[in-house]
PDB file of C-alpha atoms in Angstrom:
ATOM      1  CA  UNK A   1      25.259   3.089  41.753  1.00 42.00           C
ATOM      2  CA  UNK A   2      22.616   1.182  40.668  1.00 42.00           C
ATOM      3  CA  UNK A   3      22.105   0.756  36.399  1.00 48.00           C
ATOM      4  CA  UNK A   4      18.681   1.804  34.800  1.00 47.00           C
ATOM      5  CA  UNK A   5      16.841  -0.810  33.566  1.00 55.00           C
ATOM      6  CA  UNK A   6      17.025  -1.597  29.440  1.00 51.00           C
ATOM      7  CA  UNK A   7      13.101  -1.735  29.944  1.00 54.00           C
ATOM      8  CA  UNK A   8      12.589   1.160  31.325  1.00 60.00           C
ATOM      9  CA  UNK A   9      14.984   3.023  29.223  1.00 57.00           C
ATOM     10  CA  UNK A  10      12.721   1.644  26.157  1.00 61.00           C
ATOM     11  CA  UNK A  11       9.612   2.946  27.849  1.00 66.00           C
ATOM     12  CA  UNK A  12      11.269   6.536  28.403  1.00 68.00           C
ATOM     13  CA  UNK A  13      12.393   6.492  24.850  1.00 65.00           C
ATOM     14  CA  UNK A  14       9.020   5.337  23.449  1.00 66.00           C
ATOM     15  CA  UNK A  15       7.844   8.222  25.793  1.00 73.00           C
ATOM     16  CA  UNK A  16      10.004  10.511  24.279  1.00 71.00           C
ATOM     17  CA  UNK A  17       8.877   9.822  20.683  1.00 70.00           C
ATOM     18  CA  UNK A  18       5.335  10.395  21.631  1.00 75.00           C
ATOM     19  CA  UNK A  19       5.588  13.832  23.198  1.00 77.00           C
ATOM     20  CA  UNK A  20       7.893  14.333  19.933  1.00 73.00           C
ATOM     21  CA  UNK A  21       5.091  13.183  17.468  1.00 75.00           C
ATOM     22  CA  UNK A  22       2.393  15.426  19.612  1.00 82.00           C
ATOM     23  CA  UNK A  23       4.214  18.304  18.429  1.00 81.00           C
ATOM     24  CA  UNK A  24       5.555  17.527  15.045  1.00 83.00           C
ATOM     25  CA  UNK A  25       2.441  16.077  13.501  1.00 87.00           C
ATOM     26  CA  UNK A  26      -0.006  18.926  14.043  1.00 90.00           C
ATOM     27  CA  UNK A  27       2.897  21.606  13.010  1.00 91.00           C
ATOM     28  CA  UNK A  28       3.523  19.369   9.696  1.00 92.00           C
ATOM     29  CA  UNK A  29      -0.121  18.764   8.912  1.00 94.00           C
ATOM     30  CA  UNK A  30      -1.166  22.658  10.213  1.00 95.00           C
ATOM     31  CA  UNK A  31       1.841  23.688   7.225  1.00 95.00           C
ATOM     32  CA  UNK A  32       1.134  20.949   4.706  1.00 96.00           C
ATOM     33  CA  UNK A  33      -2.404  22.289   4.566  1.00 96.00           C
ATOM     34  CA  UNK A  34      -1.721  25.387   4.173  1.00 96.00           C
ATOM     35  CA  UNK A  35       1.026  25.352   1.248  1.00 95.00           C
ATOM     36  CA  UNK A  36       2.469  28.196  -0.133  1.00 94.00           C
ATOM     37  CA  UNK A  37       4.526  30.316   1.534  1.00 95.00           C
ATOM     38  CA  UNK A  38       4.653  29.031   5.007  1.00 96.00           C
ATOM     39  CA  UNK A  39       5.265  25.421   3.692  1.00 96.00           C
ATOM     40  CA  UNK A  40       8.209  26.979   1.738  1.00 95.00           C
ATOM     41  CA  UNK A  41       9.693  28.720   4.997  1.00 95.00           C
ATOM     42  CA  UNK A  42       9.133  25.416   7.076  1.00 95.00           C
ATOM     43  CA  UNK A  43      10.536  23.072   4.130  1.00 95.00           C
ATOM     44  CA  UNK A  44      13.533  25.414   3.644  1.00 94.00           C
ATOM     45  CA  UNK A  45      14.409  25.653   7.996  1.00 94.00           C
ATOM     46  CA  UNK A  46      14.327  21.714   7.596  1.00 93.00           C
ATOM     47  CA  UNK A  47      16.409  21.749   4.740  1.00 94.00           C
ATOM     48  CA  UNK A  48      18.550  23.962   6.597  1.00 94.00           C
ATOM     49  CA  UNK A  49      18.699  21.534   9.754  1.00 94.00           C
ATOM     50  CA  UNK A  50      19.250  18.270   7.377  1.00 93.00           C
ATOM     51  CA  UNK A  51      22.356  20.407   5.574  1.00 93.00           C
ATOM     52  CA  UNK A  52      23.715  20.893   8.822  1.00 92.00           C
ATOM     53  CA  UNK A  53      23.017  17.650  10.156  1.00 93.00           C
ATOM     54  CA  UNK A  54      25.014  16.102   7.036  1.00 94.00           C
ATOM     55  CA  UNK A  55      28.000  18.206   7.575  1.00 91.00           C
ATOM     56  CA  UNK A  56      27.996  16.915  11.383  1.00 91.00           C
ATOM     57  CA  UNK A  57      27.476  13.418  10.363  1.00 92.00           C
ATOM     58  CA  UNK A  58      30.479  13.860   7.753  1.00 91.00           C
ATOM     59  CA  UNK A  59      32.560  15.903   9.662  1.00 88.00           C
ATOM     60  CA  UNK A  60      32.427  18.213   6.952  1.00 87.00           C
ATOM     61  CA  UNK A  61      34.273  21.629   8.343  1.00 87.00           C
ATOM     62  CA  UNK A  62      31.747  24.202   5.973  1.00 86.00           C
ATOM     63  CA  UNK A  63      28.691  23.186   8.317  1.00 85.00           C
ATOM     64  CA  UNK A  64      27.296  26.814   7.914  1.00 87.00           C
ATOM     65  CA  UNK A  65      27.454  26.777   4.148  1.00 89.00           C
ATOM     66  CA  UNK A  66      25.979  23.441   3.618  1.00 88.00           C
ATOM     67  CA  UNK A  67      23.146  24.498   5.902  1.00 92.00           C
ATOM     68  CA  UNK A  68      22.465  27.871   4.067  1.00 92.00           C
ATOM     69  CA  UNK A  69      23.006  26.577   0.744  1.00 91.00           C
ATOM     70  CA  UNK A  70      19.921  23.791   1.169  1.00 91.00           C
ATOM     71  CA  UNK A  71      17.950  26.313   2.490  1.00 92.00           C
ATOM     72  CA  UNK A  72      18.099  28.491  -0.336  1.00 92.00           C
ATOM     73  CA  UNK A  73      17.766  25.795  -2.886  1.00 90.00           C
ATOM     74  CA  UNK A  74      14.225  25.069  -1.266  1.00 90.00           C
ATOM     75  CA  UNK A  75      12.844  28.428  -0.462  1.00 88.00           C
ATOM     76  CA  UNK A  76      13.697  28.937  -4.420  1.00 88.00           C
ATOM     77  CA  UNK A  77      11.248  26.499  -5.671  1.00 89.00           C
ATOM     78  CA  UNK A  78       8.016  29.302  -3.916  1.00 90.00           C
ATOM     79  CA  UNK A  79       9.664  31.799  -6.522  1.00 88.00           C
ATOM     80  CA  UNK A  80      10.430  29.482  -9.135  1.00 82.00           C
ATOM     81  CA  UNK A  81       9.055  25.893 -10.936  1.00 81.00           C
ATOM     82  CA  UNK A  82      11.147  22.497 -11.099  1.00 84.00           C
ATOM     83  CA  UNK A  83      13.876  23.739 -13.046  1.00 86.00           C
ATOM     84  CA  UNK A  84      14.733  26.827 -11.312  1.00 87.00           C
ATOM     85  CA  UNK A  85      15.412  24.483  -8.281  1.00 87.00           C
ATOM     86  CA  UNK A  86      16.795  22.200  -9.904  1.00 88.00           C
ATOM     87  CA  UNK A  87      19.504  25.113 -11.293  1.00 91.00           C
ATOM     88  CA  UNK A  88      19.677  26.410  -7.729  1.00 91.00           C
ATOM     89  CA  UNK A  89      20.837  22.889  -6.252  1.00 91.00           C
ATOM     90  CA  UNK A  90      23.340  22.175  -9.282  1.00 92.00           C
ATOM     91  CA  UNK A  91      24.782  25.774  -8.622  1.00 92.00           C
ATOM     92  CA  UNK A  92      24.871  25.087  -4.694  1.00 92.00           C
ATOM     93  CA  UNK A  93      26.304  21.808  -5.225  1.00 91.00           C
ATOM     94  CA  UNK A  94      29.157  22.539  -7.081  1.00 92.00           C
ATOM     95  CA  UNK A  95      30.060  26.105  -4.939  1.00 92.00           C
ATOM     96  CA  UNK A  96      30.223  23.438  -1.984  1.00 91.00           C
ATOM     97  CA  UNK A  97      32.523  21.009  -4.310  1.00 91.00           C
ATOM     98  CA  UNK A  98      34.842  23.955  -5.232  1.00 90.00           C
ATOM     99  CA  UNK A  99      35.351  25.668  -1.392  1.00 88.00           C
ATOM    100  CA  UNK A 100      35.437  22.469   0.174  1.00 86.00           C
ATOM    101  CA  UNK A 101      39.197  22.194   1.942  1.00 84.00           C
ATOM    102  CA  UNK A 102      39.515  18.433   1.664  1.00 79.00           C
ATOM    103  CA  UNK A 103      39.757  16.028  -0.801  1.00 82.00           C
ATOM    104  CA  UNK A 104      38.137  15.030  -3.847  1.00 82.00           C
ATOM    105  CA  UNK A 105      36.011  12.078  -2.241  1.00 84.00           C
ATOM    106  CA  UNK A 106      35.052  14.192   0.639  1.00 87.00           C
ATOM    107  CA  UNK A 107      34.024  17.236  -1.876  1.00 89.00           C
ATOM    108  CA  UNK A 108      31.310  14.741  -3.423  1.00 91.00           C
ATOM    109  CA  UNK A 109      30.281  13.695  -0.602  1.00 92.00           C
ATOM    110  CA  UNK A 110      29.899  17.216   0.344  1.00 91.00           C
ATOM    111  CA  UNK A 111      28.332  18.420  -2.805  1.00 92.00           C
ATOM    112  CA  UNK A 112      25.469  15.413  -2.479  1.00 93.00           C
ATOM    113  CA  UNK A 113      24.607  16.439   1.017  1.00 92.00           C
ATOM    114  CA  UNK A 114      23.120  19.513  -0.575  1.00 92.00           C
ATOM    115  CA  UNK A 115      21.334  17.910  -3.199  1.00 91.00           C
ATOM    116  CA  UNK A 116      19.636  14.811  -0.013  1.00 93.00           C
ATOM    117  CA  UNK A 117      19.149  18.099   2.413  1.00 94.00           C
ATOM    118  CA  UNK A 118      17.365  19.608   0.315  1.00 94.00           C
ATOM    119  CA  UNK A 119      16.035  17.412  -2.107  1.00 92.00           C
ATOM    120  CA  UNK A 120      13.752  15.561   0.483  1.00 93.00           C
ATOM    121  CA  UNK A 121      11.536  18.792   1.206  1.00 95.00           C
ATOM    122  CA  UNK A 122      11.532  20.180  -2.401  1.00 95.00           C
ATOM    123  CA  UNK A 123       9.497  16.635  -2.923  1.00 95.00           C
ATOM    124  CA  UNK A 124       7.049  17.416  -0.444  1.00 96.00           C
ATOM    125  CA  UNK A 125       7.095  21.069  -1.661  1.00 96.00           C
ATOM    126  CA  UNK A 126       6.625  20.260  -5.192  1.00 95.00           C
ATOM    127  CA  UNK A 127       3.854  17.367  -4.392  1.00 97.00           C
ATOM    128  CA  UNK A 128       2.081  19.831  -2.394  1.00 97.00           C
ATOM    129  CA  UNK A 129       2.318  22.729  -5.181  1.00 95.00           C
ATOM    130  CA  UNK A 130       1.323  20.693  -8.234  1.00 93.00           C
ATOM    131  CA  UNK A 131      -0.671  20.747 -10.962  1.00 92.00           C
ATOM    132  CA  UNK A 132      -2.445  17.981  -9.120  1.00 96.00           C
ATOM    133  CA  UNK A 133      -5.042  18.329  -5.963  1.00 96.00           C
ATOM    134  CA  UNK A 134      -2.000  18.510  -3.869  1.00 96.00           C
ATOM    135  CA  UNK A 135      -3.341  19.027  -0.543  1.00 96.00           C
ATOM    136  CA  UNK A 136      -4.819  16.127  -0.614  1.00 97.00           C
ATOM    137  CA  UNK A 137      -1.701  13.894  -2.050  1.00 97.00           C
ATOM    138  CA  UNK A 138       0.808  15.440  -0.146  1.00 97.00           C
ATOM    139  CA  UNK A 139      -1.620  14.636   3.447  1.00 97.00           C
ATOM    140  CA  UNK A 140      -2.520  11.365   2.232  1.00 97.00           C
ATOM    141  CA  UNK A 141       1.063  10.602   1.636  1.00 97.00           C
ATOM    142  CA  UNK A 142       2.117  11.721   5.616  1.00 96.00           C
ATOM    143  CA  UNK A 143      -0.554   9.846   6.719  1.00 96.00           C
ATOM    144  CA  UNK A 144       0.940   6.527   4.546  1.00 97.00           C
ATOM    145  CA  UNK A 145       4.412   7.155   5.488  1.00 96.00           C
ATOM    146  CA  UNK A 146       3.211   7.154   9.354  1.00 93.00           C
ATOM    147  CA  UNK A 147       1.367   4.587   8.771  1.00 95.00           C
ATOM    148  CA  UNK A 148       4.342   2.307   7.702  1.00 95.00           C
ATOM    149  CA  UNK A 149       6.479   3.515  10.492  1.00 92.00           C
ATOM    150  CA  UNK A 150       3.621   2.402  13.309  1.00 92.00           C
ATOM    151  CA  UNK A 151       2.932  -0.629  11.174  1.00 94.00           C
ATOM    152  CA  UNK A 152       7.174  -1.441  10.714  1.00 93.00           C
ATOM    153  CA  UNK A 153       7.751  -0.731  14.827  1.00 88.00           C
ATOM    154  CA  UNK A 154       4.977  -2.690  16.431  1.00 90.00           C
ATOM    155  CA  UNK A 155       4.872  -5.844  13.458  1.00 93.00           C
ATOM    156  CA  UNK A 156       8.749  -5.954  13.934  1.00 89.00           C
ATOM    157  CA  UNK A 157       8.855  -5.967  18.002  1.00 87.00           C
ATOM    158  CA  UNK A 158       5.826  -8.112  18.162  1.00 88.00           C
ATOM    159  CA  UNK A 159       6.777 -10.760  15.372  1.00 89.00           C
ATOM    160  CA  UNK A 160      10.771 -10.342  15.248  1.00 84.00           C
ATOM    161  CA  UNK A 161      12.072 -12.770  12.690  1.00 86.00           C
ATOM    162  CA  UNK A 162      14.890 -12.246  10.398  1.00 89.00           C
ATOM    163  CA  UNK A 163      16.593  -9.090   9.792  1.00 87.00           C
ATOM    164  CA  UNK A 164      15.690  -6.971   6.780  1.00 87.00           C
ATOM    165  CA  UNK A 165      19.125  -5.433   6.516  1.00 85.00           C
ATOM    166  CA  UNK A 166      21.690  -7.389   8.661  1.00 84.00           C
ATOM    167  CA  UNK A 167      24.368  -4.719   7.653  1.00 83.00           C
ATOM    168  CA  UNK A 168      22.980  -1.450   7.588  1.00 79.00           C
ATOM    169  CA  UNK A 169      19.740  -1.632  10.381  1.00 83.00           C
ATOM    170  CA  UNK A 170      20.007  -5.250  12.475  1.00 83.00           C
ATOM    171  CA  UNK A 171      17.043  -3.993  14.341  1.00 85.00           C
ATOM    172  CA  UNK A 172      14.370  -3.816  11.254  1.00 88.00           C
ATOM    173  CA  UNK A 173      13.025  -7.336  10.184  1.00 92.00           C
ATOM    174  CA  UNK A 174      11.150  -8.575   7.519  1.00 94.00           C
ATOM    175  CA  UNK A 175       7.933  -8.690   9.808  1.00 94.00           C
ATOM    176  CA  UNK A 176       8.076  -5.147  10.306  1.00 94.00           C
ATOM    177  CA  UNK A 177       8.494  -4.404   6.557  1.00 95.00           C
ATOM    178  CA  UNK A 178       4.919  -6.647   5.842  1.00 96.00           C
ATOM    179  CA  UNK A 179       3.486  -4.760   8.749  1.00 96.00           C
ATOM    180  CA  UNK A 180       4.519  -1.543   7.331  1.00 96.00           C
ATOM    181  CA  UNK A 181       3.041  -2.603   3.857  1.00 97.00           C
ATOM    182  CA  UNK A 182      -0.174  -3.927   5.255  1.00 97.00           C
ATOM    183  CA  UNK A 183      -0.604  -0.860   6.896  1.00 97.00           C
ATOM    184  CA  UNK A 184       0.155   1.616   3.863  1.00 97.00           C
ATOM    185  CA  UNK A 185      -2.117  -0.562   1.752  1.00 97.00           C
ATOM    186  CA  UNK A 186      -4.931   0.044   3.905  1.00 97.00           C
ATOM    187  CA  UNK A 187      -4.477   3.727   3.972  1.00 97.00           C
ATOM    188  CA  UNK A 188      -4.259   3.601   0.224  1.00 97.00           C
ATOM    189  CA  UNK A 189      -8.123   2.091   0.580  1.00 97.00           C
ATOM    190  CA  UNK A 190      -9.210   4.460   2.690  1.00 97.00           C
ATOM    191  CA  UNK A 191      -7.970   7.455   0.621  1.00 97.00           C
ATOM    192  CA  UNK A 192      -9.354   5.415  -2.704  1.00 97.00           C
ATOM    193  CA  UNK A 193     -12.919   5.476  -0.089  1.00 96.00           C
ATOM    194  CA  UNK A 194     -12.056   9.153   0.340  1.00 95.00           C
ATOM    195  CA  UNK A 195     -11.589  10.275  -3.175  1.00 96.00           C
ATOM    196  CA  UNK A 196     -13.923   8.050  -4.462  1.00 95.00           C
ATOM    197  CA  UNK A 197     -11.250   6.728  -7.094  1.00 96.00           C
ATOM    198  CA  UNK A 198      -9.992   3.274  -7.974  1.00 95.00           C
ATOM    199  CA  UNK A 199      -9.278   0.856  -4.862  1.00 96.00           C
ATOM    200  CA  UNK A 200      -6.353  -1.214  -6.693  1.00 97.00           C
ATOM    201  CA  UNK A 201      -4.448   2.070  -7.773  1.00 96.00           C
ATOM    202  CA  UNK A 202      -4.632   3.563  -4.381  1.00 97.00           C
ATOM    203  CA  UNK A 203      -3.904   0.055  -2.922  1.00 97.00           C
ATOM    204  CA  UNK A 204      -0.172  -0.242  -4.761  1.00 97.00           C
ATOM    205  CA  UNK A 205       0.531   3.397  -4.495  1.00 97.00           C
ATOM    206  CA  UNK A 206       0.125   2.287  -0.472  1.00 97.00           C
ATOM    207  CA  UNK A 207       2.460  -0.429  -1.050  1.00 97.00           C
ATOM    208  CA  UNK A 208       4.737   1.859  -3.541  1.00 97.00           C
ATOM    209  CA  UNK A 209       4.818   4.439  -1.145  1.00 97.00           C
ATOM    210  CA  UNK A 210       5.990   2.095   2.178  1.00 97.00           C
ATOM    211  CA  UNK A 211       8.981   0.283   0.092  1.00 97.00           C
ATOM    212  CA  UNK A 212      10.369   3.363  -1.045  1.00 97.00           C
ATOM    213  CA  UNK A 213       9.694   5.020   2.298  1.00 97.00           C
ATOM    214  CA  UNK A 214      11.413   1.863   4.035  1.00 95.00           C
ATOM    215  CA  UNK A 215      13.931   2.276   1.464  1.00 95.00           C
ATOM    216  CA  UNK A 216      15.047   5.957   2.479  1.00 94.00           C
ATOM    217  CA  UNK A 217      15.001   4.683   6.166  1.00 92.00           C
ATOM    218  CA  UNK A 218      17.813   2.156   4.976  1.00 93.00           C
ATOM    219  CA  UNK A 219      19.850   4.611   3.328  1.00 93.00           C
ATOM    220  CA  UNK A 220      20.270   7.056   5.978  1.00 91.00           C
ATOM    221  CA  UNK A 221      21.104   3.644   8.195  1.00 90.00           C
ATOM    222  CA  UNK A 222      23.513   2.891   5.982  1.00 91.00           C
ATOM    223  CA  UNK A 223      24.791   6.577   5.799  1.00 91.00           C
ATOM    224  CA  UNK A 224      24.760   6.470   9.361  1.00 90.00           C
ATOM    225  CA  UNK A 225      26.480   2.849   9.863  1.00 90.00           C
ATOM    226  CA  UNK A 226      29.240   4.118   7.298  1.00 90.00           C
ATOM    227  CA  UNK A 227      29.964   7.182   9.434  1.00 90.00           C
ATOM    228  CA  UNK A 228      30.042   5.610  13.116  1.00 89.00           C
ATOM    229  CA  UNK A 229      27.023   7.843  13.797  1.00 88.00           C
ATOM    230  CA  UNK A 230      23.820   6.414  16.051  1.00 86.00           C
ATOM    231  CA  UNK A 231      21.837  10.258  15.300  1.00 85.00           C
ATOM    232  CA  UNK A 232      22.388  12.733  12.680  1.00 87.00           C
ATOM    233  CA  UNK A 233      21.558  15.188  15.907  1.00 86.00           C
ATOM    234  CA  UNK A 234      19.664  15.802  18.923  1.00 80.00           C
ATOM    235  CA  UNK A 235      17.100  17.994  17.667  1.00 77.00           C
ATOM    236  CA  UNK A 236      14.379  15.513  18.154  1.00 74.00           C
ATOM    237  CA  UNK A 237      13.960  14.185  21.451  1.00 69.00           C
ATOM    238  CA  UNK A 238      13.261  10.286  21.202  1.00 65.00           C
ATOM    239  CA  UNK A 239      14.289  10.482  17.318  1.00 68.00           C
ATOM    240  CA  UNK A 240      17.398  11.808  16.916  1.00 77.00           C
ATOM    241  CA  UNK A 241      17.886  14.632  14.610  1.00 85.00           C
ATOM    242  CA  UNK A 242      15.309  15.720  11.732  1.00 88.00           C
ATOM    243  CA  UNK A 243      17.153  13.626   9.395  1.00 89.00           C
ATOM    244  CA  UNK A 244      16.341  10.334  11.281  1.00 86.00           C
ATOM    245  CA  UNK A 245      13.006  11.623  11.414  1.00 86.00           C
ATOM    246  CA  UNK A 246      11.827  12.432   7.451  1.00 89.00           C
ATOM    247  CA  UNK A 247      14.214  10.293   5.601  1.00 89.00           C
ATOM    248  CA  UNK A 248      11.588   7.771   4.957  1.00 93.00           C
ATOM    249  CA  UNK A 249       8.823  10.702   4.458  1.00 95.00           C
ATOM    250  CA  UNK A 250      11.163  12.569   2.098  1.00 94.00           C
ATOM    251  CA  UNK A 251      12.275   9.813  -0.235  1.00 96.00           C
ATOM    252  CA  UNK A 252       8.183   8.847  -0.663  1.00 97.00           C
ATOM    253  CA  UNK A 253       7.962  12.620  -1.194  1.00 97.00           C
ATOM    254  CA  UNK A 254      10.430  13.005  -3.984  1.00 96.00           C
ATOM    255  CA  UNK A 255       9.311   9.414  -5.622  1.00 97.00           C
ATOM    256  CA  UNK A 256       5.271  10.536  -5.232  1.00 97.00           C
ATOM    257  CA  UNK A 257       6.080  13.994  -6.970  1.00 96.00           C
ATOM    258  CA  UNK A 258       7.844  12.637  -9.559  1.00 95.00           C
ATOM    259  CA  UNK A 259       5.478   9.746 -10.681  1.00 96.00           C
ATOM    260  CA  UNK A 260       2.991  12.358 -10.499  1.00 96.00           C
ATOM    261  CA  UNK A 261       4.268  14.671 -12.657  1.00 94.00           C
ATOM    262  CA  UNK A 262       5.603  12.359 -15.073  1.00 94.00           C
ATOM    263  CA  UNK A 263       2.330  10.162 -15.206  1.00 95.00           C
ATOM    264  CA  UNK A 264      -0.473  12.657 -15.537  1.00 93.00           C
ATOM    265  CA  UNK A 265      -2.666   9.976 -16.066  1.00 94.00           C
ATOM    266  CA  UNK A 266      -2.462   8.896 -12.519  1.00 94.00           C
ATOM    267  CA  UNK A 267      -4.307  11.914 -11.610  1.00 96.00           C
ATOM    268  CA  UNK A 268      -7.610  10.560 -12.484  1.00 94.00           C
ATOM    269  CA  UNK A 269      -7.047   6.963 -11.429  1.00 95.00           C
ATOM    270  CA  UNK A 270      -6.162   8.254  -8.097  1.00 96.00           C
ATOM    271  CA  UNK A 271      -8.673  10.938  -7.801  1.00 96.00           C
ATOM    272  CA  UNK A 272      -6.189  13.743  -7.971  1.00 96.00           C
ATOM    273  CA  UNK A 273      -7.152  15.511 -10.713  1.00 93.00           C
ATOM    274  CA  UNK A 274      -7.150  19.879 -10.041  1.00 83.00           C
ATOM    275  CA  UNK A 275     -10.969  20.704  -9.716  1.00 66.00           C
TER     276      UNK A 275
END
């Protein structure tokens, strides 16, 4: 019997990532443009997919609830504003605390994979939905995130160095983290370019918006590393499950909504402002 290659088992997985991202970024642009209701339907079946994928990943025995639960919590915010999801994931959250069969530790644990499954796409929801010109932030901000994710994988394999996160992700290095920064900084001057709006503001919200991106991609490493778990799933060919794949995207999401509706005067600098 005669063992593959670690070479060629690279190439097939960078292979398999790139048939992946051929159908993922069209369908997420295609419902990111559109908003509404069919970016509520798609944010709540990912929700779904990321409550299930926590309750695998945590050995958590009420899988279908967990799942269900995150869905609804998103699909509310299309019928509702801030706090009516907000309500909806407190009530979830504690419904999975109270049936959960296990102990008190694992109940929490529980009860915050609602709040992370669905959290994540309420941000891009929300960002999307706002009082802001939110087709344009919430594309801009895909475009970033992807941006730092090319910039982090091809800086880090073609600079290596020292790890970013011996613990929690050996394989990301501080290279890759200035590669993904350079990269989000220059898509933060071509959407200043875009807008027409102020180059330095859309230059750190490029940086802002790869740290807390790389961020969220640590967390769910260390999530992972704390469970014994290489993928949350297998829904993704080359990626893993859905979770691997928008942790990063989701935490920018959540910290770009936010900021925006917290700082209204960053609608202007940024050339966000609703016509």
């Amino acid at each position: 019997m005669v063992a593959s290659r670690p070479g060629s088992h690279k190439s097939k997985e960078l292979a398999l990532r790139l048939l992946s991202a051929l159908v993922l970024i069209p369908f997420a642009l295609f419902v990111v443009a559109t908003g509404g209701l069919v970016l509520a339907i798609a944010c709540a079946i990912f929700a779904a997919i990321m409550g299930y994928e926590w309750a695998r990943m945590t050995a958590s025995p009420i899988m279908p609830a967990t799942a269900v639960l995150a869905a609804i919590c998103v699909f509310a915010a299309y019928f509702g504003d801030w706090s009516v999801s907000f309500i909806a994931l407190l009530v979830s959250a504690g419904l999975i605390f109270l049936i959960h069969p296990s102990r008190i530790n694992d109940r929490a644990v529980a009860a915050f994979g609602v709040f992370y499954s669905a959290g994540l796409p309420l941000g891009l929801f929300f960002l999307r939905e706002g009082t802001w010109y939110g087709q344009a932030a919430a594309l801009i901000l895909m475009g970033t995130v992807w941006a730092s994710d090319t910039g982090a994988y091809f800086a880090g394999r073609g600079f290596g160095g020292p790890p970013l996160a011996p613990k929690d992700s050996p394989s990301k290095t501080w290279s890759g983290a200035i590669g993904a920064m350079i990269c989000s900084g220059l898509c933060g001057l071509i959407a200043a370019g875009l807008l027409d709006a102020s180059r330095i503001s859309w230059l750190f919200a490029g940086f802002a918006i790869s740290i807390v991106a790389q961020w969220g991609d640590l967390f769910e490493s260390s999530l992972k590393r704390r469970y014994g778990v290489k993928d949350t799933s297998g829904f993704l060919p080359g990626h893993g499950g859905v979770m691997d794949r928008v942790d990063g995207l989701g935490m920018a999401a959540v910290f770009c909504a936010g900021t925006m509706a917290l700082v209204a005067p960053l609608h202007g600098l940024l050339g966000l402002q609703a016509g």
